[in-house]
Amino acid sequence: MYHKEKSIQIKNSASALYNNLGVLRIAPRSLTYFTVVHANVVNMVSASWDGLNYSHRQLQSKEPNVATSTSLIMQAAFCALPSRDLLVVTSQKGIQIYESDGSTMVYWHALDTPDTPTDQAVFARGISAVGNSYICVGDSSGSILVFDVPSKGSNITLSDVLKGHKKSITDIASECSGSQDCIADLISADDGGNLCVWKSGEEFQRFNNIPGFDISCTSVKLWKGTAVAGYGTGQIRLYEAVTGILHAEVNAHARWIYSLDIAPFSGLLLSAAEDSLVRVWHLSIKPESLSVEVAHLHNECVTDTQICGAKFCDGDGHAFAVTGYDLSEIIRYTQS
Amino acid sequence: MNGIVGAMFSKDFMDELLKPQQLYSHRTLKTVLTRIAHASIMRLNPASMDRLYELVVMAFKYQIFLCPRPKDLLLITYNHIDTIRELVKDTPVVVNQVGETHRKIIEVYSSLSEGEFQLLRQTLLIFFQDMHVRVSLFLKIQVQNPNGRFALSTSGPVPHGIDVPGLIRTFDGKGREVRRSEFPSGGSYSSSVREGCFELHGDRVIRLGTDMYTVNHPEETHTPKHTFVKTDITPNLLAKEELNLLARLMGSMKAEKEPKAETGFWINLFTTDQEEEEAGASGLAEEPLFEVIHIQAMQDEQVTTELARIAGQFAEEEPPGNLNSSKGDDLLAMMDDL
């Protein structure tokens, strides 16, 4: 179904972090941007679709105007809003927002980091654009910071702090940006496996809480009102987001799932785990029974590699890319 | 052995170690390990210490990388502690120290969630990134591949608490299962074995952290010239904090026996320089990237007694400077005099 393509070499190897691959497709310029986190650096590659041009850039996690002090990066992800695309980098010290090509930092938000380390880790993790102009970022205390983003420039403001989680945020996802209307358009997950479902707006509303089983939900997606969540038990669970009804449960992997992605136009689901396997599934919603069916389509084994990032490169799922811990390349697969 | 264990498990040192802190750099860790190794009558020259360090770090990487579930990090730790306790069982003072440390570790770490252990593990994995030193024992028992990467199996028992992959269950609106289907897992997994014991004593079940040398054999480490990419992420401020930490650690390490040059002796784990060159030259034809270094860790009792006798006859020798010149040299040199 898929075959391996030529890999993209990156400057350093990927670190073992959940959802450690960012992808942004820039159709007007026939380019795709990729981001892979290595310790305190984000490796960015801009790849032309004809496979001939690759340019690299590295971003460091640091406060503006402070020469020293870098901290470990937890996640880097692209946020595609109707008016602009941005790159968000979250670390142990704060949140950085860049223009999508990584050329300029437009915003810095510092976390409340204590002077000497305490036994509670402090960091930001979980990044998603939502609605017309919001970027949501989670943190280690379970809070979700909501940033209001103007269509141009750097006048980004912190407009809300959502409380719904008691454990560290692991991942945040959204759907229905722009014109579509949804009951709920944002979902967040934490280290206890709990999911919160929200509706964005001037005032964000919490619609539902789907409790977990004390095992981290490491990656979550929202698609046609269905929450798709991956856990440290290697399971994928599909819930109806607003009601919390469990549609399906898959014993998908033998180790912790590190990344999930959905191709929204085709309903293809990608799952990747520390067990070295990437799996492709198909989700279909049956309107008569209001149920969701999961069908398994394809496996890829990345030998001896604990996978940490896997994403579709386009909305149909025609191609996907994979990163693994200690691997200095982005592996790509295309539909045959 | 008692010297090393006694120094490492001293109350002050352990208290310092168990404080919340950032990840060490390789330089700091190597300095700490060198100091621990020298807390006995053994002396290693810098090149041997480098090789020992690589061996230790690769074994450590293997255990963290293959740890089945994040909280099994504790079981691996307890395997180490159990073995150490056995090694020093004839010295009650040291046994007590080990026991105390074990209790403290249980106290500090038992309440962490799986998610927090995974974060701990992910942070440790950063430390090991890009190290692919090949260890002959690991290659021989096939836990490591010739490219230096560890083998990750897609068969065998799944970790405790995880289900064997392959099942899809679908439910209706009332939570009743309406369908089951299977998919090919691409591996051959079996159900998990029982869970290991997290108490002071008990069967840990998992083998990681237990003795990997079941048979005595000479070990070799193959060191590719440019394998270890130095991740120099230490700007000035960070290095200063690290040195402060190092100073505190060194200050709290009280060696059981102060190293005296008269009773010490230097081990050159290498054959003569000429032999090394020859080995390097001959190895060039097949493996242009590697220098073959032979370390003979002999376990023969007769030989070690003989060594001890010879040690008494060794003349005092100035220890070669074992730190590369970089910032903080003076401070570190001062600490060596502690």
XYZ file of C-alpha atoms in Angstrom:
674
model
C 0.000 0.000 0.000
C 2.874 2.318 0.863
C 6.480 2.086 -0.172
C 9.519 3.770 1.299
C 10.883 6.882 -0.359
C 14.208 8.627 -0.030
C 14.750 9.828 3.559
C 15.554 13.403 4.450
C 18.759 13.712 6.478
C 18.579 16.058 9.447
C 21.379 17.758 11.342
C 20.898 15.877 14.608
C 18.972 12.850 15.755
C 15.440 13.026 17.103
C 14.909 12.984 20.864
C 12.438 10.601 22.485
C 9.471 12.954 22.872
C 5.785 12.444 22.092
C 4.620 13.764 18.725
C 8.154 14.665 17.689
C 7.495 15.600 14.076
C 5.940 18.781 12.729
C 4.776 19.018 9.116
C 3.518 22.061 7.219
C 2.561 21.832 3.585
C 2.976 25.046 1.617
C 1.157 24.339 -1.651
C 1.702 27.742 -3.328
C 5.468 27.252 -3.082
C 5.538 23.478 -3.612
C 7.349 23.057 -0.327
C 6.905 21.126 2.878
C 8.450 22.160 6.179
C 9.432 19.528 8.741
C 10.506 20.048 12.346
C 12.262 17.516 14.589
C 13.327 18.250 18.177
C 16.807 17.301 19.439
C 17.376 18.176 23.116
C 17.408 22.000 23.124
C 17.318 22.515 19.364
C 14.602 22.329 16.691
C 15.842 21.033 13.361
C 13.850 22.540 10.504
C 14.008 21.274 6.957
C 12.309 22.860 4.016
C 11.869 20.237 1.279
C 10.800 21.033 -2.245
C 8.261 18.661 -3.729
C 10.480 17.773 -6.663
C 12.971 16.345 -4.186
C 15.775 18.563 -5.425
C 16.064 21.270 -2.818
C 16.509 20.940 0.916
C 17.380 23.767 3.218
C 18.077 23.419 6.915
C 17.731 25.695 9.868
C 18.156 25.202 13.600
C 16.219 27.015 16.294
C 17.389 27.140 19.876
C 15.095 27.326 22.829
C 15.969 30.508 24.621
C 14.622 33.727 25.933
C 15.030 36.684 23.653
C 17.965 38.960 24.503
C 19.440 36.504 26.939
C 22.702 35.160 25.547
C 22.914 32.021 27.594
C 20.345 29.715 29.161
C 18.873 27.115 26.885
C 16.472 24.521 28.116
C 15.177 21.198 26.883
C 12.446 21.459 24.274
C 9.350 19.334 24.793
C 7.606 19.889 21.467
C 7.602 21.914 18.248
C 4.474 22.134 16.090
C 3.029 24.205 13.287
C -0.211 26.098 13.858
C -2.164 26.787 10.687
C -4.658 29.587 11.225
C -6.858 31.064 8.486
C -4.784 34.245 8.389
C -1.275 32.923 8.939
C 0.905 29.923 9.762
C 3.117 29.957 12.834
C 5.621 27.620 14.479
C 5.301 27.083 18.231
C 8.161 25.693 20.336
C 7.560 24.666 23.961
C 10.330 24.040 26.462
C 11.139 23.875 30.157
C 11.487 27.636 30.293
C 8.690 28.923 28.114
C 6.808 29.140 24.877
C 8.281 30.609 21.688
C 6.242 31.484 18.615
C 8.010 31.942 15.280
C 6.978 32.742 11.736
C 6.389 29.409 10.044
C 9.763 29.420 8.273
C 11.542 29.892 11.583
C 13.045 33.175 10.474
C 11.729 35.449 13.228
C 10.539 34.910 16.756
C 7.346 36.911 17.180
C 6.447 36.068 20.762
C 7.928 34.719 23.981
C 6.032 33.615 27.048
C 7.988 32.662 30.163
C 6.801 29.882 32.437
C 7.040 30.234 36.218
C 10.256 28.283 36.588
C 11.617 28.022 40.145
C 15.238 29.078 40.754
C 16.372 25.687 41.987
C 14.836 22.522 40.590
C 12.015 21.013 42.626
C 10.707 17.497 42.369
C 7.924 18.699 40.073
C 9.082 19.173 36.515
C 8.067 22.458 34.910
C 7.510 22.639 31.160
C 5.045 23.449 28.395
C 3.781 20.720 26.092
C 0.748 20.273 23.838
C 0.226 22.714 20.986
C -2.743 23.416 18.737
C -4.339 26.154 16.691
C -8.091 26.415 17.146
C -10.861 28.593 15.786
C -9.949 31.635 13.765
C -7.226 33.135 15.855
C -6.274 31.055 18.870
C -3.222 29.011 19.756
C -3.509 26.739 22.784
C -0.499 25.464 24.703
C -0.574 23.120 27.690
C 1.788 22.980 30.645
C 3.056 20.612 33.294
C 0.521 21.741 35.885
C -2.391 20.799 33.621
C -3.296 24.338 32.578
C -3.935 25.306 28.984
C -2.838 28.779 27.945
C -4.912 30.397 25.212
C -3.140 32.953 23.048
C -5.034 35.361 20.809
C -3.182 35.847 17.539
C -3.663 38.871 15.276
C -3.650 38.261 11.524
C -0.278 40.014 11.248
C 2.536 41.101 13.484
C 3.650 40.203 16.978
C 0.849 41.553 19.135
C -0.015 38.126 20.486
C -1.712 38.168 23.875
C -2.496 35.604 26.524
C -6.261 35.752 26.656
C -7.257 32.827 28.886
C -5.975 30.001 31.052
C -8.124 26.868 30.942
C -8.278 24.639 33.971
C -9.555 21.177 33.357
C -6.632 18.884 33.985
C -4.762 17.986 37.136
C -1.928 16.159 35.406
C 0.623 17.453 32.890
C -0.754 18.099 29.431
C 0.594 15.713 26.806
C -1.188 16.747 23.604
C -3.856 19.081 22.265
C -5.747 18.886 18.950
C -8.534 20.638 17.123
C -10.769 20.521 14.100
C -13.246 22.780 12.352
C -11.012 25.800 12.038
C -12.280 28.625 9.879
C -15.771 28.481 8.553
C -17.060 25.140 9.797
C -19.311 24.965 12.773
C -18.824 22.303 15.403
C -20.235 21.635 18.827
C -16.742 21.134 20.148
C -13.552 21.957 18.335
C -10.728 21.365 20.801
C -9.502 18.341 22.738
C -6.718 18.085 25.322
C -5.066 15.061 26.923
C -2.930 14.538 30.023
C -0.533 12.185 31.777
C -3.373 10.486 33.630
C -5.134 9.591 30.379
C -7.897 12.152 30.923
C -9.383 13.989 27.941
C -11.147 17.352 28.011
C -13.348 18.516 25.175
C -13.793 22.266 24.601
C -15.476 24.803 22.349
C -13.324 27.776 21.478
C -14.533 31.346 21.441
C -14.291 34.584 23.380
C -14.894 32.390 26.372
C -13.805 28.805 25.980
C -16.354 26.296 27.235
C -15.570 22.850 28.561
C -18.006 20.397 27.080
C -16.914 17.105 28.451
C -14.383 15.200 30.482
C -13.469 11.667 29.426
C -11.641 10.017 32.326
C -8.539 7.946 31.842
C -7.133 4.896 33.600
C -3.976 6.384 35.125
C -2.013 5.717 31.983
C -0.851 8.664 29.887
C -2.700 9.582 26.769
C 0.286 10.633 24.715
C -1.393 11.722 21.489
C -4.915 12.818 20.612
C -6.813 13.864 17.502
C -10.301 15.138 16.763
C -12.087 14.167 13.574
C -15.766 14.594 12.728
C -16.628 14.820 16.395
C -14.664 11.661 17.221
C -11.810 11.813 19.694
C -9.010 9.421 18.728
C -6.557 8.856 21.575
C -3.332 6.834 21.902
C -2.116 5.577 25.290
C 0.909 4.211 27.103
C -0.815 0.825 27.087
C -0.384 0.736 23.296
C -4.138 1.088 22.889
C -6.060 3.455 20.639
C -9.512 4.437 21.784
C -12.186 6.228 19.799
C -14.795 8.209 21.717
C -17.661 10.389 20.676
C -16.186 13.639 21.923
C -19.199 15.440 23.355
C -20.797 12.424 25.043
C -17.758 10.354 25.945
C -19.300 7.195 24.508
C -16.605 4.653 23.611
C -16.929 3.653 19.956
C -13.944 1.363 19.590
C -10.830 0.121 21.323
C -7.798 -1.241 19.503
C -4.916 -3.193 21.065
C -2.702 -1.481 18.567
C 0.882 -1.592 19.836
C 3.122 -3.541 22.208
C 4.724 -0.444 23.707
C 3.831 3.217 24.386
C 2.185 5.011 21.492
C 4.122 8.203 20.751
C 2.213 9.701 17.847
C -1.179 9.689 16.106
C -2.232 11.577 13.012
C -5.368 11.746 10.867
C -5.688 12.659 7.187
C -8.999 14.541 7.404
C -10.145 14.143 3.795
C -9.798 10.375 3.669
C -10.220 9.309 7.289
C -6.851 7.569 7.352
C -5.295 7.201 10.806
C -1.575 6.808 11.476
C -0.250 5.363 14.751
C 3.385 4.979 15.795
C 4.968 3.538 18.920
C 8.162 2.604 20.738
C 7.648 -0.945 19.464
C 9.171 0.175 16.109
C 5.877 -0.124 14.215
C 3.848 2.416 12.267
C 0.315 1.356 11.424
C -2.195 2.815 8.977
C -5.903 2.443 9.705
C -9.102 3.629 8.104
C -11.860 5.268 10.101
C -15.381 5.362 8.803
C -18.399 6.873 10.445
C -21.654 5.026 9.964
C -24.381 7.654 10.173
C -27.201 5.084 10.615
C -25.767 3.615 13.738
C -23.714 6.676 14.665
C -20.813 4.343 15.204
C -17.227 4.524 14.036
C -15.494 1.598 12.422
C -11.762 1.008 12.458
C -10.123 -1.083 9.780
C -6.436 -1.950 9.717
C -4.736 -1.284 6.387
C -0.965 -1.416 6.605
C 2.118 -1.892 8.819
C 5.633 -0.515 8.468
C 8.428 -1.661 10.732
C 11.336 0.716 11.284
C 13.872 -1.860 12.462
C 15.351 -1.376 15.922
C 13.849 2.097 16.221
C 11.583 3.526 18.892
C 9.415 5.799 16.813
C 8.645 9.223 18.248
C 6.875 11.069 15.431
C 4.613 10.127 12.543
C 2.528 12.472 10.416
C 0.719 12.504 7.116
C 2.245 14.954 4.638
C -1.060 15.859 3.035
C -4.769 15.908 3.848
C -5.523 12.753 1.876
C -2.844 10.635 3.491
C -1.066 10.010 0.220
C 2.286 10.208 1.988
C 3.535 10.138 5.570
C 6.790 10.826 7.391
C 8.330 9.173 10.461
C 11.041 10.058 13.006
C 12.680 7.770 15.560
C 14.790 8.227 18.679
C 18.499 8.475 17.835
C 17.746 8.562 14.107
C 19.132 11.453 12.062
C 16.664 11.196 9.247
C 13.026 11.717 8.412
C 11.779 8.540 6.769
C 9.115 8.972 4.142
C 6.522 6.637 2.669
C 4.228 7.170 -0.294
C 1.180 5.286 -1.469
C 2.001 2.886 -4.240
C 35.006 -3.404 45.732
C 34.117 -2.425 49.292
C 36.015 0.812 48.772
C 34.067 1.724 45.678
C 30.674 0.688 47.023
C 31.342 2.376 50.326
C 32.228 5.661 48.647
C 29.336 5.555 46.235
C 26.702 4.646 48.787
C 27.842 7.069 51.442
C 24.957 8.983 52.986
C 26.182 12.437 51.972
C 26.820 11.469 48.398
C 23.456 9.775 48.019
C 21.606 12.666 49.667
C 23.218 14.991 47.151
C 22.386 12.697 44.243
C 18.754 12.305 45.244
C 18.071 16.041 45.200
C 16.050 17.223 42.204
C 18.484 18.432 39.561
C 19.115 18.755 35.866
C 20.706 16.175 33.624
C 24.502 15.968 33.925
C 26.817 16.504 31.001
C 29.102 13.666 29.933
C 32.075 15.542 31.310
C 30.562 15.839 34.758
C 29.473 12.229 34.878
C 32.866 10.992 33.748
C 34.542 13.043 36.470
C 32.220 11.624 39.111
C 32.779 8.065 37.897
C 36.537 8.582 37.787
C 36.482 9.737 41.369
C 34.366 6.757 42.397
C 36.657 4.343 40.586
C 39.644 5.861 42.379
C 38.063 5.448 45.766
C 39.881 2.164 45.935
C 43.505 1.236 45.322
C 42.801 0.916 41.593
C 44.131 3.509 39.167
C 43.148 3.817 35.533
C 45.044 5.884 33.005
C 42.919 8.382 31.038
C 42.569 6.249 27.933
C 41.419 3.260 29.989
C 39.024 5.472 31.914
C 37.586 6.691 28.612
C 36.978 3.125 27.484
C 35.489 2.147 30.824
C 33.222 5.157 30.664
C 32.016 4.206 27.194
C 31.340 0.654 28.337
C 29.414 1.855 31.379
C 27.367 4.370 29.385
C 26.519 1.904 26.616
C 25.379 -0.692 29.158
C 23.326 1.992 30.861
C 21.853 3.069 27.506
C 20.934 -0.521 26.698
C 19.002 -0.885 29.940
C 17.137 2.421 29.662
C 16.384 1.991 25.966
C 14.962 -1.510 26.385
C 13.171 -0.858 29.662
C 9.745 -2.436 29.007
C 7.596 0.008 30.990
C 8.734 3.337 32.393
C 8.359 2.292 36.022
C 10.476 -0.789 35.341
C 13.369 1.682 35.630
C 12.970 1.010 39.345
C 13.140 -2.757 38.889
C 16.318 -2.362 36.847
C 17.747 -0.166 39.613
C 16.779 -2.740 42.224
C 18.502 -5.474 40.199
C 21.685 -3.427 40.418
C 21.247 -2.831 44.135
C 20.508 -6.512 44.789
C 23.728 -7.492 43.006
C 25.777 -4.892 44.851
C 24.389 -6.064 48.166
C 25.523 -9.564 47.271
C 29.018 -8.346 46.345
C 29.591 -6.629 49.691
C 27.659 -9.062 51.869
C 30.702 -9.732 54.074
C 31.016 -6.097 55.118
C 27.979 -5.210 57.284
C 28.752 -1.486 57.352
C 28.583 -1.248 53.590
C 25.554 -3.551 53.410
C 23.751 -1.116 55.687
C 24.682 1.802 53.465
C 23.298 -0.025 50.446
C 20.116 -0.884 52.344
C 19.666 2.731 53.449
C 20.088 3.953 49.893
C 17.595 1.401 48.658
C 15.058 2.621 51.204
C 15.644 6.227 50.191
C 15.157 5.431 46.519
C 11.887 3.658 47.308
C 10.820 6.713 49.285
C 11.694 9.254 46.591
C 10.499 7.411 43.510
C 7.648 5.099 44.451
C 5.018 7.799 44.196
C 5.880 8.832 40.636
C 3.292 8.066 37.974
C 4.056 6.154 34.794
C 3.920 9.433 32.879
C 6.531 10.969 35.181
C 8.785 7.919 34.847
C 8.464 8.171 31.087
C 9.563 11.814 31.257
C 12.519 10.747 33.391
C 13.379 8.066 30.861
C 13.009 10.477 27.935
C 15.385 12.902 29.655
C 17.936 10.131 30.253
C 17.620 9.090 26.613
C 18.766 12.589 25.637
C 21.979 11.907 27.547
C 22.636 8.762 25.513
C 21.741 10.190 22.144
C 24.181 9.572 19.309
C 26.363 7.168 21.283
C 26.836 4.010 19.272
C 30.020 2.519 20.691
C 30.090 -1.151 19.860
C 30.717 -3.438 22.801
C 32.004 -6.873 21.932
C 29.904 -8.640 24.578
C 26.725 -6.967 23.317
C 27.577 -7.848 19.717
C 28.283 -11.431 20.709
C 24.966 -11.941 22.515
C 23.267 -10.017 19.708
C 21.663 -7.301 21.759
C 23.622 -4.821 19.650
C 24.004 -4.694 15.872
C 27.241 -4.024 13.979
C 26.000 -0.483 13.365
C 26.033 0.107 17.090
C 22.275 0.217 17.558
C 20.463 -2.021 19.989
C 18.178 -4.756 18.707
C 14.490 -4.112 19.281
C 12.512 -7.282 19.034
C 8.960 -7.518 17.693
C 8.391 -10.813 19.423
C 8.206 -12.124 22.930
C 6.083 -11.232 25.934
C 4.510 -7.788 26.060
C 5.253 -5.683 29.171
C 3.019 -6.164 32.174
C -0.278 -4.309 31.778
C -0.163 -4.208 27.991
C -2.358 -6.401 25.792
C -0.979 -8.376 22.875
C -1.612 -6.259 19.731
C -4.067 -7.553 17.155
C -7.597 -6.932 18.403
C -10.179 -4.315 17.376
C -13.355 -4.109 19.456
C -16.360 -2.032 18.423
C -19.123 -0.917 20.812
C -22.655 0.404 20.487
C -24.107 3.502 22.091
C -24.784 1.611 25.294
C -21.245 0.347 25.725
C -21.944 -3.195 24.583
C -19.371 -4.882 22.410
C -20.885 -5.517 18.992
C -17.929 -6.682 16.989
C -14.437 -8.111 17.260
C -11.916 -8.285 14.504
C -8.231 -9.063 14.265
C -5.388 -7.524 12.346
C -1.864 -8.774 11.637
C 0.465 -7.335 14.258
C 3.624 -7.731 12.199
C 5.289 -9.443 15.136
C 4.880 -12.542 17.270
C 3.991 -11.331 20.718
C 2.877 -13.381 23.692
C 1.100 -12.308 26.855
C 3.049 -10.668 29.622
C 4.728 -12.496 32.442
C 4.044 -11.612 36.078
C 5.041 -8.230 37.480
C 8.311 -7.826 39.340
C 8.548 -6.932 43.018
C 9.124 -3.283 44.002
C 9.907 -3.973 47.665
C 13.330 -4.079 49.345
C 13.652 -7.748 48.569
C 11.915 -9.879 45.984
C 11.957 -11.308 42.511
C 12.383 -8.452 40.046
C 11.423 -10.737 37.111
C 13.020 -8.588 34.419
C 16.624 -9.392 33.528
C 17.840 -5.891 32.633
C 20.274 -4.703 35.263
C 21.513 -8.189 36.126
C 24.978 -9.514 35.336
C 25.491 -9.699 31.580
C 28.700 -11.675 31.856
C 27.573 -15.245 32.255
C 30.880 -16.569 30.963
C 34.315 -15.039 31.511
C 35.758 -13.767 28.313
C 38.076 -10.980 27.299
C 36.092 -7.993 26.168
C 36.863 -5.529 23.465
C 35.338 -2.197 22.703
C 35.458 -0.971 19.147
C 35.593 2.752 19.128
C 34.785 4.477 15.864
C 36.721 7.694 15.556
C 33.807 10.053 15.132
C 30.930 8.155 16.687
C 30.475 10.169 19.816
C 29.119 13.505 18.759
C 29.774 15.884 21.575
C 26.592 17.726 22.301
C 28.177 20.815 23.705
C 25.129 22.538 25.036
C 26.906 24.243 27.902
C 26.993 27.994 27.630
C 28.875 29.756 30.426
C 26.055 29.930 32.951
C 25.183 26.263 32.631
C 28.812 25.194 33.036
C 29.093 27.241 36.191
C 25.998 25.632 37.690
C 27.355 22.244 36.772
C 30.684 22.926 38.405
C 28.900 24.026 41.549
C 26.979 20.772 41.525
C 30.185 18.868 40.905
C 31.878 20.652 43.798
C 29.023 19.672 46.106
C 29.158 16.081 44.918
C 32.922 15.880 45.303
C 32.743 17.436 48.722
C 30.252 14.853 49.852
C 32.253 11.944 48.528
C 34.475 10.638 51.258
C 36.648 7.848 49.989
C 37.056 5.022 52.433
C 40.758 4.993 51.918
C 42.470 8.179 50.868
C 44.368 7.268 47.736
C 48.028 7.059 48.631
C 50.477 6.942 45.818
C 52.627 4.409 47.650
C 49.966 1.706 47.795
C 48.404 2.512 44.436
C 49.422 1.226 41.064
C 48.563 2.204 37.523
C 46.772 -0.158 35.202
C 47.459 0.264 31.557
C 44.560 -1.526 29.972
C 46.279 -1.385 26.660
C 49.064 -3.389 25.189
C 52.140 -1.351 24.376
C 51.860 1.647 22.086
C 53.591 -0.242 19.333
C 51.190 -3.162 19.549
C 48.299 -0.697 19.466
C 49.599 0.905 16.331
C 50.027 -2.463 14.708
C 46.543 -3.505 15.677
C 45.206 -0.231 14.331
C 47.092 -0.624 11.081
C 45.990 -4.190 10.478
C 42.418 -3.347 11.310
C 42.438 -0.571 8.746
C 42.010 -2.869 5.799
C 38.649 -4.260 6.901
C 37.267 -1.509 9.066
C 38.740 1.828 8.090
C 36.750 3.709 10.708
C 37.773 1.767 13.758
C 40.779 1.332 15.982
C 40.666 -1.996 17.722
C 41.460 -1.638 21.372
C 41.904 -4.714 23.476
C 40.969 -4.614 27.124
C 41.629 -7.740 29.037
C 39.554 -7.919 32.143
C 40.952 -11.005 33.690
C 38.954 -12.691 36.365
C 41.499 -15.317 37.218
C 42.044 -15.356 40.972
C 45.653 -16.349 40.749
C 46.361 -13.469 38.430
C 44.713 -10.892 40.672
C 46.671 -12.052 43.688
C 49.801 -11.817 41.623
C 48.809 -8.312 40.548
C 48.318 -7.276 44.144
C 51.797 -8.504 44.992
C 53.319 -6.645 42.085
C 51.331 -3.551 43.032
C 53.204 -3.335 46.276
C 56.397 -3.032 44.331
C 55.304 -0.267 41.979
C 57.058 3.044 42.342
C 55.132 6.239 42.976
C 54.020 7.802 39.729
C 52.611 11.226 38.947
C 49.026 10.830 37.713
C 48.760 12.206 34.195
C 46.354 15.129 33.873
C 43.069 13.500 33.090
C 41.035 16.545 32.194
C 41.050 18.198 28.814
C 41.784 21.864 29.035
C 38.564 23.806 29.120
C 36.875 26.256 31.373
C 36.795 25.465 35.050
C 40.051 23.555 35.049
C 41.322 25.352 38.107
C 38.182 24.610 40.066
C 38.272 20.961 39.128
C 41.957 20.763 39.937
C 41.168 22.182 43.355
C 38.508 19.535 43.870
C 41.014 16.787 43.180
C 42.873 17.938 46.250
C 39.857 17.472 48.504
